[in-house]
GROMACS .gro file of N, CA and C in nm:
model
  537
    1MET      N    1  -1.606   3.099  -8.588
    1MET     CA    2  -1.727   3.002  -8.629
    1MET      C    3  -1.787   3.032  -8.751
    2PHE      N    4  -1.819   2.934  -8.836
    2PHE     CA    5  -1.871   2.946  -8.973
    2PHE      C    6  -2.001   2.893  -8.990
    3ALA      N    7  -2.114   2.996  -8.968
    3ALA     CA    8  -2.249   2.951  -9.000
    3ALA      C    9  -2.309   3.103  -9.038
    4ASP      N   10  -2.410   3.100  -9.131
    4ASP     CA   11  -2.474   3.212  -9.175
    4ASP      C   12  -2.580   3.272  -9.086
    5ASP      N   13  -2.651   3.375  -9.092
    5ASP     CA   14  -2.744   3.437  -9.002
    5ASP      C   15  -2.869   3.338  -8.989
    6ASN      N   16  -2.886   3.243  -9.078
    6ASN     CA   17  -3.006   3.143  -9.046
    6ASN      C   18  -2.955   3.018  -8.990
    7GLY      N   19  -2.836   3.013  -8.948
    7GLY     CA   20  -2.751   2.893  -8.879
    7GLY      C   21  -2.734   2.795  -8.986
    8LYS      N   22  -2.722   2.826  -9.122
    8LYS     CA   23  -2.684   2.738  -9.238
    8LYS      C   24  -2.543   2.768  -9.259
    9MET      N   25  -2.478   2.661  -9.295
    9MET     CA   26  -2.337   2.684  -9.340
    9MET      C   27  -2.343   2.662  -9.504
   10ASN      N   28  -2.300   2.787  -9.559
   10ASN     CA   29  -2.322   2.770  -9.704
   10ASN      C   30  -2.187   2.723  -9.759
   11GLU      N   31  -2.195   2.686  -9.886
   11GLU     CA   32  -2.090   2.587  -9.962
   11GLU      C   33  -1.944   2.690  -9.964
   12SER      N   34  -1.962   2.806  -9.971
   12SER     CA   35  -1.856   2.891  -9.972
   12SER      C   36  -1.781   2.911  -9.855
   13LYS      N   37  -1.845   2.926  -9.752
   13LYS     CA   38  -1.807   2.926  -9.609
   13LYS      C   39  -1.718   2.799  -9.557
   14LYS      N   40  -1.792   2.671  -9.606
   14LYS     CA   41  -1.739   2.547  -9.581
   14LYS      C   42  -1.609   2.526  -9.654
   15LYS      N   43  -1.594   2.584  -9.788
   15LYS     CA   44  -1.455   2.570  -9.867
   15LYS      C   45  -1.372   2.654  -9.776
   16GLN      N   46  -1.394   2.757  -9.748
   16GLN     CA   47  -1.305   2.855  -9.664
   16GLN      C   48  -1.245   2.785  -9.555
   17PHE      N   49  -1.344   2.727  -9.465
   17PHE     CA   50  -1.295   2.657  -9.361
   17PHE      C   51  -1.230   2.538  -9.382
   18HIS      N   52  -1.228   2.455  -9.470
   18HIS     CA   53  -1.156   2.356  -9.503
   18HIS      C   54  -1.016   2.375  -9.541
   19ARG      N   55  -1.014   2.476  -9.630
   19ARG     CA   56  -0.881   2.525  -9.699
   19ARG      C   57  -0.811   2.558  -9.589
   20ALA      N   58  -0.867   2.653  -9.500
   20ALA     CA   59  -0.774   2.712  -9.386
   20ALA      C   60  -0.741   2.592  -9.282
   21LEU      N   61  -0.838   2.499  -9.261
   21LEU     CA   62  -0.790   2.378  -9.176
   21LEU      C   63  -0.688   2.313  -9.244
   22ASN      N   64  -0.685   2.287  -9.372
   22ASN     CA   65  -0.601   2.203  -9.443
   22ASN      C   66  -0.451   2.241  -9.426
   23LEU      N   67  -0.455   2.389  -9.426
   23LEU     CA   68  -0.319   2.479  -9.420
   23LEU      C   69  -0.263   2.455  -9.288
   24LEU      N   70  -0.359   2.508  -9.178
   24LEU     CA   71  -0.311   2.521  -9.058
   24LEU      C   72  -0.263   2.382  -8.980
   25ALA      N   73  -0.319   2.284  -9.043
   25ALA     CA   74  -0.294   2.156  -8.977
   25ALA      C   75  -0.156   2.100  -9.034
   26LYS      N   76  -0.111   2.163  -9.138
   26LYS     CA   77   0.019   2.117  -9.194
   26LYS      C   78   0.125   2.201  -9.164
   27VAL      N   79   0.096   2.316  -9.161
   27VAL     CA   80   0.218   2.453  -9.123
   27VAL      C   81   0.237   2.472  -8.969
   28ASP      N   82   0.365   2.431  -8.938
   28ASP     CA   83   0.387   2.458  -8.810
   28ASP      C   84   0.522   2.552  -8.798
   29HIS      N   85   0.485   2.684  -8.804
   29HIS     CA   86   0.591   2.776  -8.775
   29HIS      C   87   0.576   2.892  -8.688
   30GLU      N   88   0.676   2.944  -8.636
   30GLU     CA   89   0.667   3.046  -8.528
   30GLU      C   90   0.592   3.167  -8.580
   31ASN      N   91   0.580   3.210  -8.728
   31ASN     CA   92   0.545   3.306  -8.780
   31ASN      C   93   0.400   3.281  -8.846
   32VAL      N   94   0.336   3.164  -8.815
   32VAL     CA   95   0.200   3.120  -8.889
   32VAL      C   96   0.136   3.094  -8.756
   33LEU      N   97   0.004   3.152  -8.761
   33LEU     CA   98  -0.092   3.144  -8.643
   33LEU      C   99  -0.116   3.002  -8.639
   34LYS      N  100  -0.091   2.961  -8.515
   34LYS     CA  101  -0.109   2.803  -8.472
   34LYS      C  102  -0.257   2.750  -8.475
   35LEU      N  103  -0.306   2.633  -8.517
   35LEU     CA  104  -0.430   2.577  -8.510
   35LEU      C  105  -0.406   2.503  -8.350
   36LEU      N  106  -0.516   2.534  -8.276
   36LEU     CA  107  -0.505   2.452  -8.148
   36LEU      C  108  -0.597   2.349  -8.159
   37SER      N  109  -0.731   2.381  -8.196
   37SER     CA  110  -0.818   2.248  -8.210
   37SER      C  111  -0.935   2.310  -8.315
   38TYR      N  112  -1.015   2.199  -8.349
   38TYR     CA  113  -1.121   2.241  -8.442
   38TYR      C  114  -1.227   2.143  -8.416
   39ASP      N  115  -1.359   2.177  -8.464
   39ASP     CA  116  -1.454   2.089  -8.467
   39ASP      C  117  -1.544   2.113  -8.589
   40LYS      N  118  -1.572   1.997  -8.676
   40LYS     CA  119  -1.644   2.040  -8.800
   40LYS      C  120  -1.789   2.010  -8.762
   41GLU      N  121  -1.825   1.964  -8.660
   41GLU     CA  122  -1.972   1.935  -8.633
   41GLU      C  123  -2.012   1.980  -8.484
   42ALA      N  124  -1.986   2.115  -8.462
   42ALA     CA  125  -2.011   2.173  -8.330
   42ALA      C  126  -2.177   2.190  -8.345
   43GLN      N  127  -2.196   2.241  -8.199
   43GLN     CA  128  -2.329   2.281  -8.168
   43GLN      C  129  -2.324   2.404  -8.082
   44TYR      N  130  -2.370   2.549  -8.159
   44TYR     CA  131  -2.377   2.643  -8.100
   44TYR      C  132  -2.484   2.686  -8.025
   45PRO      N  133  -2.469   2.701  -7.877
   45PRO     CA  134  -2.598   2.738  -7.805
   45PRO      C  135  -2.646   2.850  -7.807
   46GLU      N  136  -2.798   2.868  -7.857
   46GLU     CA  137  -2.858   3.006  -7.889
   46GLU      C  138  -2.923   3.041  -7.744
   47VAL      N  139  -2.971   3.147  -7.754
   47VAL     CA  140  -3.021   3.219  -7.613
   47VAL      C  141  -3.164   3.146  -7.591
   48ASP      N  142  -3.217   3.102  -7.698
   48ASP     CA  143  -3.356   3.019  -7.693
   48ASP      C  144  -3.362   2.906  -7.624
   49GLY      N  145  -3.227   2.830  -7.618
   49GLY     CA  146  -3.209   2.706  -7.571
   49GLY      C  147  -3.170   2.604  -7.695
   50THR      N  148  -3.198   2.656  -7.811
   50THR     CA  149  -3.164   2.553  -7.930
   50THR      C  150  -3.025   2.550  -7.936
   51TYR      N  151  -2.994   2.483  -8.040
   51TYR     CA  152  -2.858   2.462  -8.095
   51TYR      C  153  -2.839   2.489  -8.226
   52THR      N  154  -2.745   2.562  -8.279
   52THR     CA  155  -2.704   2.574  -8.431
   52THR      C  156  -2.594   2.521  -8.472
   53PRO      N  157  -2.611   2.428  -8.567
   53PRO     CA  158  -2.481   2.354  -8.624
   53PRO      C  159  -2.391   2.442  -8.686
   54CYS      N  160  -2.234   2.441  -8.634
   54CYS     CA  161  -2.137   2.534  -8.697
   54CYS      C  162  -2.009   2.429  -8.691
   55MET      N  163  -1.901   2.524  -8.757
   55MET     CA  164  -1.802   2.451  -8.729
   55MET      C  165  -1.693   2.579  -8.683
   56PHE      N  166  -1.590   2.519  -8.620
   56PHE     CA  167  -1.505   2.628  -8.545
   56PHE      C  168  -1.363   2.584  -8.550
   57MET      N  169  -1.266   2.691  -8.527
   57MET     CA  170  -1.136   2.663  -8.512
   57MET      C  171  -1.081   2.738  -8.387
   58SER      N  172  -1.003   2.681  -8.298
   58SER     CA  173  -0.939   2.747  -8.187
   58SER      C  174  -0.814   2.782  -8.229
   59LEU      N  175  -0.750   2.901  -8.254
   59LEU     CA  176  -0.633   2.951  -8.293
   59LEU      C  177  -0.539   3.006  -8.188
   60GLU      N  178  -0.418   3.010  -8.187
   60GLU     CA  179  -0.333   3.071  -8.115
   60GLU      C  180  -0.375   3.219  -8.087
   61TYR      N  181  -0.348   3.260  -7.957
   61TYR     CA  182  -0.391   3.410  -7.925
   61TYR      C  183  -0.287   3.497  -7.980
   62ALA      N  184  -0.318   3.608  -8.037
   62ALA     CA  185  -0.209   3.707  -8.086
   62ALA      C  186  -0.287   3.840  -8.015
   63GLY      N  187  -0.238   3.876  -7.890
   63GLY     CA  188  -0.295   3.971  -7.782
   63GLY      C  189  -0.279   4.108  -7.847
   64ASN      N  190  -0.160   4.124  -7.904
   64ASN     CA  191  -0.131   4.283  -7.955
   64ASN      C  192  -0.191   4.315  -8.105
   65GLY      N  193  -0.287   4.231  -8.140
   65GLY     CA  194  -0.354   4.288  -8.262
   65GLY      C  195  -0.295   4.280  -8.371
   66GLU      N  196  -0.343   4.384  -8.489
   66GLU     CA  197  -0.316   4.364  -8.614
   66GLU      C  198  -0.201   4.451  -8.635
   67LEU      N  199  -0.104   4.432  -8.735
   67LEU     CA  200   0.006   4.510  -8.766
   67LEU      C  201  -0.044   4.651  -8.818
   68PHE      N  202  -0.184   4.640  -8.877
   68PHE     CA  203  -0.224   4.746  -8.938
   68PHE      C  204  -0.266   4.861  -8.837
   69ASP      N  205  -0.294   4.812  -8.723
   69ASP     CA  206  -0.338   4.925  -8.617
   69ASP      C  207  -0.202   5.009  -8.583
   70TYR      N  208  -0.104   4.931  -8.565
   70TYR     CA  209   0.032   4.998  -8.540
   70TYR      C  210   0.072   5.089  -8.643
   71LEU      N  211   0.053   5.051  -8.780
   71LEU     CA  212   0.096   5.145  -8.891
   71LEU      C  213   0.000   5.275  -8.889
   72MET      N  214  -0.120   5.257  -8.846
   72MET     CA  215  -0.216   5.350  -8.840
   72MET      C  216  -0.188   5.454  -8.735
   73PHE      N  217  -0.147   5.397  -8.640
   73PHE     CA  218  -0.092   5.494  -8.518
   73PHE      C  219   0.034   5.569  -8.542
   74THR      N  220   0.129   5.487  -8.614
   74THR     CA  221   0.269   5.573  -8.619
   74THR      C  222   0.294   5.604  -8.753
   75GLY      N  223   0.219   5.565  -8.868
   75GLY     CA  224   0.229   5.613  -8.996
   75GLY      C  225   0.323   5.521  -9.069
   76TYR      N  226   0.433   5.500  -9.004
   76TYR     CA  227   0.525   5.382  -9.069
   76TYR      C  228   0.627   5.366  -8.950
   77PHE      N  229   0.695   5.269  -8.988
   77PHE     CA  230   0.808   5.203  -8.892
   77PHE      C  231   0.935   5.256  -8.913
   78ASP      N  232   1.032   5.248  -8.803
   78ASP     CA  233   1.151   5.270  -8.825
   78ASP      C  234   1.223   5.172  -8.896
   79GLU      N  235   1.363   5.158  -8.985
   79GLU     CA  236   1.401   5.074  -9.053
   79GLU      C  237   1.412   4.924  -8.991
   80ASP      N  238   1.468   4.960  -8.876
   80ASP     CA  239   1.488   4.815  -8.817
   80ASP      C  240   1.365   4.736  -8.769
   81ILE      N  241   1.259   4.810  -8.708
   81ILE     CA  242   1.136   4.750  -8.721
   81ILE      C  243   1.066   4.682  -8.848
   82ALA      N  244   1.057   4.774  -8.915
   82ALA     CA  245   1.012   4.738  -9.070
   82ALA      C  246   1.101   4.619  -9.114
   83ARG      N  247   1.220   4.629  -9.109
   83ARG     CA  248   1.300   4.510  -9.160
   83ARG      C  249   1.272   4.372  -9.065
   84SER      N  250   1.257   4.375  -8.941
   84SER     CA  251   1.217   4.285  -8.858
   84SER      C  252   1.096   4.206  -8.879
   85TYR      N  253   1.001   4.282  -8.923
   85TYR     CA  254   0.873   4.231  -8.957
   85TYR      C  255   0.864   4.183  -9.072
   86PHE      N  256   0.950   4.241  -9.178
   86PHE     CA  257   0.946   4.184  -9.315
   86PHE      C  258   1.019   4.036  -9.318
   87HIS      N  259   1.122   4.034  -9.238
   87HIS     CA  260   1.186   3.912  -9.233
   87HIS      C  261   1.099   3.799  -9.151
   88GLN      N  262   1.023   3.833  -9.062
   88GLN     CA  263   0.926   3.748  -9.010
   88GLN      C  264   0.830   3.717  -9.106
   89LEU      N  265   0.769   3.779  -9.183
   89LEU     CA  266   0.668   3.767  -9.274
   89LEU      C  267   0.725   3.672  -9.396
   90ILE      N  268   0.847   3.687  -9.430
   90ILE     CA  269   0.920   3.596  -9.531
   90ILE      C  270   0.923   3.467  -9.486
   91ASP      N  271   0.981   3.482  -9.360
   91ASP     CA  272   0.983   3.326  -9.296
   91ASP      C  273   0.880   3.257  -9.289
   92GLY      N  274   0.768   3.310  -9.244
   92GLY     CA  275   0.648   3.239  -9.237
   92GLY      C  276   0.560   3.215  -9.376
   93LEU      N  277   0.598   3.305  -9.487
   93LEU     CA  278   0.538   3.266  -9.599
   93LEU      C  279   0.628   3.149  -9.652
   94ASP      N  280   0.753   3.142  -9.639
   94ASP     CA  281   0.857   3.047  -9.689
   94ASP      C  282   0.783   2.904  -9.627
   95ALA      N  283   0.756   2.894  -9.518
   95ALA     CA  284   0.677   2.786  -9.435
   95ALA      C  285   0.579   2.733  -9.538
   96ILE      N  286   0.479   2.833  -9.543
   96ILE     CA  287   0.350   2.810  -9.614
   96ILE      C  288   0.396   2.763  -9.747
   97HIS      N  289   0.466   2.832  -9.826
   97HIS     CA  290   0.498   2.772  -9.970
   97HIS      C  291   0.565   2.655  -9.974
   98SER      N  292   0.659   2.619  -9.877
   98SER     CA  293   0.729   2.501  -9.888
   98SER      C  294   0.631   2.382  -9.867
   99MET      N  295   0.501   2.409  -9.801
   99MET     CA  296   0.411   2.312  -9.778
   99MET      C  297   0.312   2.297  -9.886
  100GLY      N  298   0.342   2.370 -10.002
  100GLY     CA  299   0.256   2.373 -10.107
  100GLY      C  300   0.136   2.458 -10.109
  101PHE      N  301   0.130   2.562 -10.017
  101PHE     CA  302   0.030   2.654 -10.021
  101PHE      C  303   0.047   2.773 -10.047
  102ALA      N  304  -0.045   2.860 -10.119
  102ALA     CA  305  -0.061   3.012 -10.126
  102ALA      C  306  -0.167   3.067 -10.049
  103HIS      N  307  -0.123   3.163  -9.980
  103HIS     CA  308  -0.213   3.262  -9.888
  103HIS      C  309  -0.324   3.334  -9.954
  104ARG      N  310  -0.285   3.408 -10.051
  104ARG     CA  311  -0.369   3.474 -10.133
  104ARG      C  312  -0.432   3.598 -10.082
  105ASP      N  313  -0.423   3.642  -9.973
  105ASP     CA  314  -0.464   3.761  -9.902
  105ASP      C  315  -0.384   3.831  -9.785
  106LEU      N  316  -0.263   3.842  -9.820
  106LEU     CA  317  -0.168   3.901  -9.737
  106LEU      C  318  -0.196   4.061  -9.734
  107LYS      N  319  -0.203   4.124  -9.603
  107LYS     CA  320  -0.208   4.268  -9.594
  107LYS      C  321  -0.204   4.279  -9.441
  108PRO      N  322  -0.157   4.399  -9.393
  108PRO     CA  323  -0.138   4.448  -9.270
  108PRO      C  324  -0.247   4.379  -9.172
  109GLU      N  325  -0.368   4.378  -9.221
  109GLU     CA  326  -0.494   4.342  -9.144
  109GLU      C  327  -0.460   4.189  -9.098
  110ASN      N  328  -0.396   4.110  -9.199
  110ASN     CA  329  -0.388   3.957  -9.170
  110ASN      C  330  -0.258   3.932  -9.109
  111LEU      N  331  -0.198   4.006  -9.058
  111LEU     CA  332  -0.053   4.006  -9.000
  111LEU      C  333  -0.092   4.033  -8.839
  112LEU      N  334  -0.090   3.940  -8.731
  112LEU     CA  335  -0.105   3.957  -8.607
  112LEU      C  336   0.010   3.968  -8.531
  113LEU      N  337  -0.007   4.034  -8.409
  113LEU     CA  338   0.136   4.031  -8.337
  113LEU      C  339   0.082   3.988  -8.187
  114ASP      N  340   0.147   3.863  -8.171
  114ASP     CA  341   0.147   3.797  -8.028
  114ASP      C  342   0.192   3.902  -7.900
  115SER      N  343   0.204   3.853  -7.782
  115SER     CA  344   0.223   3.913  -7.641
  115SER      C  345   0.390   3.961  -7.677
  116ASN      N  346   0.452   3.885  -7.749
  116ASN     CA  347   0.615   3.934  -7.759
  116ASN      C  348   0.630   4.022  -7.886
  117PHE      N  349   0.526   4.074  -7.958
  117PHE     CA  350   0.524   4.145  -8.067
  117PHE      C  351   0.606   4.069  -8.185
  118THR      N  352   0.555   3.942  -8.184
  118THR     CA  353   0.627   3.826  -8.306
  118THR      C  354   0.490   3.834  -8.408
  119LEU      N  355   0.541   3.847  -8.512
  119LEU     CA  356   0.448   3.850  -8.634
  119LEU      C  357   0.389   3.711  -8.672
  120LYS      N  358   0.243   3.694  -8.684
  120LYS     CA  359   0.182   3.574  -8.710
  120LYS      C  360   0.106   3.592  -8.836
  121ILE      N  361   0.105   3.521  -8.932
  121ILE     CA  362   0.048   3.532  -9.054
  121ILE      C  363  -0.106   3.460  -9.002
  122ALA      N  364  -0.193   3.533  -9.057
  122ALA     CA  365  -0.336   3.487  -9.009
  122ALA      C  366  -0.432   3.505  -9.118
  123ASP      N  367  -0.560   3.453  -9.108
  123ASP     CA  368  -0.670   3.473  -9.205
  123ASP      C  369  -0.649   3.375  -9.353
  124PHE      N  370  -0.652   3.260  -9.328
  124PHE     CA  371  -0.617   3.183  -9.431
  124PHE      C  372  -0.772   3.107  -9.510
  125GLY      N  373  -0.845   3.206  -9.517
  125GLY     CA  374  -0.992   3.161  -9.593
  125GLY      C  375  -0.963   3.151  -9.754
  126PHE      N  376  -0.860   3.239  -9.808
  126PHE     CA  377  -0.823   3.233  -9.936
  126PHE      C  378  -0.731   3.135  -9.971
  127ALA      N  379  -0.654   3.089  -9.882
  127ALA     CA  380  -0.531   3.012  -9.893
  127ALA      C  381  -0.594   2.860  -9.966
  128THR      N  382  -0.466   2.830 -10.079
  128THR     CA  383  -0.513   2.718 -10.138
  128THR      C  384  -0.382   2.630 -10.171
  129ALA      N  385  -0.407   2.508 -10.199
  129ALA     CA  386  -0.285   2.434 -10.236
  129ALA      C  387  -0.244   2.457 -10.390
  130PHE      N  388  -0.111   2.484 -10.409
  130PHE     CA  389  -0.058   2.497 -10.549
  130PHE      C  390   0.025   2.390 -10.607
  131ARG      N  391   0.063   2.286 -10.486
  131ARG     CA  392   0.124   2.178 -10.534
  131ARG      C  393   0.062   2.042 -10.463
  132LYS      N  394   0.058   1.943 -10.513
  132LYS     CA  395   0.013   1.814 -10.475
  132LYS      C  396   0.114   1.720 -10.536
  133GLY      N  397   0.156   1.686 -10.436
  133GLY     CA  398   0.276   1.584 -10.457
  133GLY      C  399   0.387   1.654 -10.528
  134ASN      N  400   0.439   1.627 -10.635
  134ASN     CA  401   0.555   1.701 -10.710
  134ASN      C  402   0.504   1.785 -10.826
  135VAL      N  403   0.372   1.789 -10.831
  135VAL     CA  404   0.298   1.867 -10.947
  135VAL      C  405   0.259   2.009 -10.888
  136GLU      N  406   0.311   2.108 -10.953
  136GLU     CA  407   0.251   2.245 -10.924
  136GLU      C  408   0.156   2.286 -11.006
  137THR      N  409   0.047   2.354 -10.962
  137THR     CA  410  -0.065   2.388 -11.072
  137THR      C  411  -0.100   2.542 -11.029
  138LYS      N  412  -0.104   2.610 -11.154
  138LYS     CA  413  -0.146   2.758 -11.147
  138LYS      C  414  -0.273   2.750 -11.103
  139MET      N  415  -0.278   2.873 -11.033
  139MET     CA  416  -0.420   2.922 -10.982
  139MET      C  417  -0.499   3.017 -11.064
  140LYS      N  418  -0.609   3.021 -11.057
  140LYS     CA  419  -0.674   3.111 -11.142
  140LYS      C  420  -0.801   3.211 -11.100
  141THR      N  421  -0.827   3.169 -10.956
  141THR     CA  422  -0.938   3.242 -10.911
  141THR      C  423  -0.888   3.359 -10.852
  142ALA      N  424  -0.955   3.462 -10.903
  142ALA     CA  425  -0.919   3.631 -10.847
  142ALA      C  426  -0.965   3.640 -10.698
  143CYS      N  427  -0.873   3.651 -10.604
  143CYS     CA  428  -0.922   3.683 -10.477
  143CYS      C  429  -0.805   3.764 -10.402
  144GLY      N  430  -0.865   3.814 -10.283
  144GLY     CA  431  -0.756   3.901 -10.211
  144GLY      C  432  -0.817   4.039 -10.196
  145THR      N  433  -0.721   4.122 -10.162
  145THR     CA  434  -0.757   4.248 -10.150
  145THR      C  435  -0.694   4.336 -10.241
  146LYS      N  436  -0.770   4.429 -10.325
  146LYS     CA  437  -0.731   4.503 -10.420
  146LYS      C  438  -0.587   4.571 -10.423
  147GLY      N  439  -0.562   4.636 -10.316
  147GLY     CA  440  -0.424   4.703 -10.312
  147GLY      C  441  -0.311   4.617 -10.302
  148TYR      N  442  -0.316   4.503 -10.300
  148TYR     CA  443  -0.212   4.384 -10.256
  148TYR      C  444  -0.196   4.286 -10.353
  149LEU      N  445  -0.306   4.286 -10.468
  149LEU     CA  446  -0.299   4.200 -10.579
  149LEU      C  447  -0.181   4.226 -10.688
  150ALA      N  448  -0.118   4.106 -10.705
  150ALA     CA  449  -0.023   4.112 -10.812
  150ALA      C  450  -0.089   4.143 -10.963
  151PRO      N  451  -0.005   4.215 -11.036
  151PRO     CA  452  -0.071   4.234 -11.175
  151PRO      C  453  -0.142   4.127 -11.239
  152GLU      N  454  -0.068   4.006 -11.235
  152GLU     CA  455  -0.152   3.882 -11.326
  152GLU      C  456  -0.276   3.850 -11.258
  153VAL      N  457  -0.303   3.866 -11.125
  153VAL     CA  458  -0.428   3.835 -11.065
  153VAL      C  459  -0.537   3.962 -11.120
  154LEU      N  460  -0.484   4.070 -11.114
  154LEU     CA  461  -0.566   4.199 -11.148
  154LEU      C  462  -0.604   4.170 -11.319
  155LYS      N  463  -0.497   4.117 -11.391
  155LYS     CA  464  -0.537   4.095 -11.534
  155LYS      C  465  -0.620   3.976 -11.583
  156GLY      N  466  -0.671   3.891 -11.450
  156GLY     CA  467  -0.732   3.749 -11.505
  156GLY      C  468  -0.655   3.657 -11.545
  157LYS      N  469  -0.491   3.666 -11.499
  157LYS     CA  470  -0.448   3.545 -11.556
  157LYS      C  471  -0.418   3.435 -11.454
  158LYS      N  472  -0.376   3.325 -11.519
  158LYS     CA  473  -0.337   3.223 -11.403
  158LYS      C  474  -0.206   3.279 -11.331
  159TYR      N  475  -0.181   3.232 -11.219
  159TYR     CA  476  -0.067   3.257 -11.141
  159TYR      C  477  -0.017   3.154 -11.032
  160MET      N  478   0.100   3.213 -10.967
  160MET     CA  479   0.133   3.082 -10.883
  160MET      C  480   0.170   3.155 -10.729
  161GLN      N  481   0.229   3.083 -10.647
  161GLN     CA  482   0.230   3.168 -10.508
  161GLN      C  483   0.333   3.283 -10.501
  162SER      N  484   0.385   3.319 -10.611
  162SER     CA  485   0.477   3.440 -10.610
  162SER      C  486   0.361   3.556 -10.583
  163VAL      N  487   0.248   3.546 -10.605
  163VAL     CA  488   0.150   3.668 -10.574
  163VAL      C  489   0.160   3.704 -10.444
  164ASP      N  490   0.199   3.594 -10.336
  164ASP     CA  491   0.215   3.634 -10.210
  164ASP      C  492   0.344   3.729 -10.177
  165ILE      N  493   0.443   3.692 -10.262
  165ILE     CA  494   0.557   3.782 -10.255
  165ILE      C  495   0.550   3.909 -10.296
  166PHE      N  496   0.459   3.937 -10.396
  166PHE     CA  497   0.418   4.066 -10.436
  166PHE      C  498   0.363   4.135 -10.353
  167ALA      N  499   0.279   4.094 -10.253
  167ALA     CA  500   0.181   4.155 -10.169
  167ALA      C  501   0.281   4.150 -10.034
  168ALA      N  502   0.378   4.071 -10.008
  168ALA     CA  503   0.483   4.125  -9.915
  168ALA      C  504   0.564   4.248  -9.946
  169GLY      N  505   0.596   4.273 -10.062
  169GLY     CA  506   0.658   4.377 -10.118
  169GLY      C  507   0.576   4.503 -10.084
  170ILE      N  508   0.445   4.505 -10.128
  170ILE     CA  509   0.359   4.629 -10.090
  170ILE      C  510   0.356   4.653  -9.949
  171ILE      N  511   0.353   4.540  -9.869
  171ILE     CA  512   0.355   4.559  -9.715
  171ILE      C  513   0.481   4.614  -9.669
  172LEU      N  514   0.585   4.574  -9.734
  172LEU     CA  515   0.736   4.641  -9.701
  172LEU      C  516   0.728   4.780  -9.729
  173PHE      N  517   0.677   4.813  -9.839
  173PHE     CA  518   0.663   4.964  -9.886
  173PHE      C  519   0.603   5.037  -9.774
  174ILE      N  520   0.475   4.988  -9.750
  174ILE     CA  521   0.370   5.055  -9.649
  174ILE      C  522   0.462   5.077  -9.504
  175THR      N  523   0.521   4.973  -9.469
  175THR     CA  524   0.578   4.989  -9.340
  175THR      C  525   0.687   5.092  -9.363
  176PHE      N  526   0.746   5.128  -9.455
  176PHE     CA  527   0.853   5.244  -9.466
  176PHE      C  528   0.787   5.384  -9.496
  177ALA      N  529   0.690   5.361  -9.579
  177ALA     CA  530   0.630   5.496  -9.647
  177ALA      C  531   0.504   5.528  -9.579
  178GLY      N  532   0.456   5.449  -9.501
  178GLY     CA  533   0.333   5.478  -9.423
  178GLY      C  534   0.206   5.449  -9.519
  179CYS      N  535   0.108   5.432  -9.434
  179CYS     CA  536  -0.035   5.409  -9.510
  179CYS      C  537  -0.100   5.527  -9.591
   0.00000   0.00000   0.00000
């Protein structure tokens, strides 16, 4: 649900909601969390009987939590497990990139596991389109999580969707070497 403490939708949260909604509505892949439904003009019932305007998305349930939690518990993964999750991550990223989007905040906390331990890429608040039609545009907004940012983002330079591949490489390293 997207509303601030006063029940107001700030512009930043609205933009995040619409970016995520735009991507999730277009990408259909087993390694990308699925959009089930959404409402841009919902009313959240408060305890006092009033209603607060909000927007929400219903997403696929990934009941086994974050990949991060398993890494914290085990320290690192065996080679076969790390390779399997990396392959699933790259497959999901390929689907996202082929639709013209970049995630821009890949990290183990944003990789969820469903009931079968299938990896699901999640949290599309920083996702954005880098391609409109046949025209690709470099991105310039620095966003994401510091330990996973590509050098060009850290240097304040324009960048492409390849920043997601850099983050995926960091994730691969962590799955082998540990947190």
